[in-house]
Coordinates of C-alpha atoms in Angstrom, one line a residue:
X1 CA -15.7 -8.4 -24.2
X2 CA -16.1 -5.8 -26.9
X3 CA -15.2 -3.0 -24.2
X4 CA -12.2 -4.8 -23.1
X5 CA -11.0 -5.4 -26.6
X6 CA -11.5 -1.6 -27.3
X7 CA -9.7 -0.7 -24.1
X8 CA -6.7 -2.9 -25.1
X9 CA -6.6 -1.4 -28.4
X10 CA -6.7 2.2 -27.2
X11 CA -2.9 2.1 -26.6
X12 CA -2.8 4.4 -23.4
X13 CA 0.6 5.7 -22.1
X14 CA 1.4 4.4 -18.6
X15 CA 0.8 7.9 -17.2
X16 CA -2.6 7.9 -18.5
X17 CA -3.3 4.3 -17.3
X18 CA -2.0 5.2 -13.9
X19 CA -4.2 8.5 -13.9
X20 CA -7.4 6.4 -14.2
X21 CA -6.0 3.2 -12.2
X22 CA -9.6 2.5 -10.6
X23 CA -11.1 1.6 -14.1
X24 CA -9.1 -1.6 -14.3
X25 CA -7.4 -0.8 -17.8
X26 CA -4.0 -0.6 -16.1
X27 CA -4.3 -4.3 -14.9
X28 CA -5.5 -5.3 -18.2
X29 CA -2.7 -3.7 -20.0
X30 CA -0.1 -5.2 -17.6
X31 CA -1.6 -8.7 -18.1
X32 CA -1.6 -8.3 -21.9
X33 CA 2.0 -7.0 -22.0
X34 CA 3.3 -9.8 -19.8
X35 CA 1.5 -12.5 -21.8
X36 CA 2.9 -11.0 -25.0
X37 CA 6.5 -11.3 -23.5
X38 CA 5.7 -15.0 -22.5
X39 CA 4.5 -15.6 -26.2
X40 CA 7.5 -13.9 -27.5
X41 CA 10.0 -15.9 -25.2
X42 CA 8.1 -19.2 -24.5
X43 CA 11.2 -21.3 -23.7
X44 CA 12.5 -18.6 -21.3
X45 CA 9.3 -18.7 -19.3
X46 CA 8.7 -22.4 -19.6
X47 CA 12.1 -23.7 -18.8
X48 CA 14.1 -20.7 -17.4
X49 CA 15.6 -21.1 -13.9
X50 CA 14.4 -18.9 -11.0
X51 CA 17.0 -17.0 -9.1
X52 CA 16.1 -14.5 -6.3
X53 CA 18.0 -11.2 -6.7
X54 CA 19.7 -9.3 -4.0
X55 CA 18.3 -5.8 -3.4
X56 CA 20.3 -3.2 -1.5
X57 CA 19.7 0.3 -0.2
X58 CA 17.6 2.1 2.2
X59 CA 14.4 0.5 1.0
X60 CA 15.7 -3.0 0.2
X61 CA 13.0 -4.6 2.3
X62 CA 10.3 -2.9 0.2
X63 CA 11.2 -4.8 -2.9
X64 CA 11.0 -8.2 -4.5
X65 CA 13.2 -9.1 -7.4
X66 CA 13.9 -12.4 -9.2
X67 CA 15.5 -13.6 -12.6
X68 CA 14.4 -16.4 -15.0
X69 CA 17.3 -17.4 -17.4
X70 CA 17.3 -19.9 -20.2
X71 CA 19.6 -20.4 -23.3
X72 CA 21.2 -17.0 -22.8
X73 CA 18.1 -15.1 -22.4
X74 CA 17.0 -13.5 -19.3
X75 CA 13.9 -11.9 -17.8
X76 CA 14.1 -9.7 -14.7
X77 CA 11.0 -9.0 -12.5
X78 CA 10.9 -6.2 -10.0
X79 CA 7.9 -5.5 -7.7
X80 CA 7.5 -3.2 -4.8
X81 CA 6.0 -4.5 -1.5
X82 CA 4.9 -2.7 1.4
X83 CA 5.4 0.7 -0.3
X84 CA 2.2 2.6 0.9
X85 CA 4.6 4.6 3.1
X86 CA 6.6 5.7 -0.2
X87 CA 3.5 6.7 -1.9
X88 CA 2.5 9.4 0.8
X89 CA -0.5 11.3 -0.4
X90 CA 0.0 10.4 -4.2
X91 CA -3.2 10.1 -6.2
X92 CA -1.7 7.3 -8.4
X93 CA -0.2 4.1 -7.2
X94 CA 3.3 5.0 -8.3
X95 CA 6.2 5.8 -6.0
X96 CA 8.1 8.9 -7.1
X97 CA 11.7 7.9 -8.1
X98 CA 13.3 10.1 -5.6
X99 CA 11.6 8.3 -2.7
X100 CA 13.4 5.2 -3.7
X101 CA 16.6 6.8 -2.7
X102 CA 19.9 4.3 -3.2
X103 CA 17.8 1.2 -3.4
X104 CA 18.9 -1.0 -6.3
X105 CA 18.9 -4.5 -7.6
X106 CA 22.2 -6.4 -8.0
X107 CA 22.0 -8.0 -11.6
X108 CA 23.3 -11.5 -12.0
X109 CA 24.8 -10.5 -15.5
X110 CA 28.1 -11.2 -17.1
X111 CA 30.7 -8.8 -17.8
X112 CA 29.5 -8.0 -21.3
X113 CA 26.2 -6.4 -20.2
X114 CA 23.1 -6.9 -22.3
X115 CA 20.5 -4.3 -22.8
X116 CA 17.4 -4.6 -20.8
X117 CA 14.0 -3.3 -21.8
X118 CA 11.0 -2.7 -19.7
X119 CA 7.3 -3.6 -20.6
X120 CA 6.1 -0.1 -20.6
X121 CA 9.1 1.6 -21.9
X122 CA 10.4 2.1 -25.5
X123 CA 13.7 3.1 -24.1
X124 CA 16.4 0.7 -22.9
X125 CA 17.5 0.9 -19.3
X126 CA 21.2 1.9 -18.8
X127 CA 23.0 -1.4 -18.7
X128 CA 24.7 -1.7 -15.4
X129 CA 25.4 -4.5 -12.8
X130 CA 22.9 -2.7 -10.6
X131 CA 19.6 -1.3 -11.6
X132 CA 18.2 1.4 -9.4
X133 CA 14.6 1.3 -8.2
X134 CA 14.3 5.1 -9.4
X135 CA 15.0 3.9 -12.9
X136 CA 13.4 0.5 -12.9
X137 CA 10.0 1.8 -11.6
X138 CA 10.1 5.3 -12.9
X139 CA 7.1 5.1 -15.3
X140 CA 5.1 2.2 -13.9
X141 CA 4.7 0.4 -10.4
X142 CA 6.1 -2.9 -11.4
X143 CA 8.4 -4.1 -14.2
X144 CA 9.6 -7.0 -16.2
X145 CA 12.7 -6.5 -18.1
X146 CA 13.6 -8.8 -21.0
X147 CA 17.3 -8.9 -22.3
X148 CA 17.2 -7.3 -25.6
X149 CA 19.4 -6.8 -28.6
X150 CA 18.6 -3.2 -29.3

């Protein structure tokens, strides 16, 4: 476990993790960050209602998205599926943003839009009623967004 603890403590960037995706650290970091989000928002993950989200655009069939909400908080999960065609000859498992075209997730948010922050990004996603895949999966192949008060 010492090697795993050391790898978690190294704090690699998403690009570096994806560059060496075969060594397993990318999966370890993803699991650690999701578990941290669950620990920070236990009621949201324990009692939150599940809502599948509508995905529109040319690659809508290649995206799975859902929301969990509870007591004014929301988590949004976005995962690609059947995306090998979009990867082309890429050496890393990350679809280039322009490959997603006009594909976007329709967000079930009220008119006063909260800020959504992803797992591997220190910058907030531009609040909108639609979340473009080119933004949502720009830095990492999957994402979990948590409503934030930035």
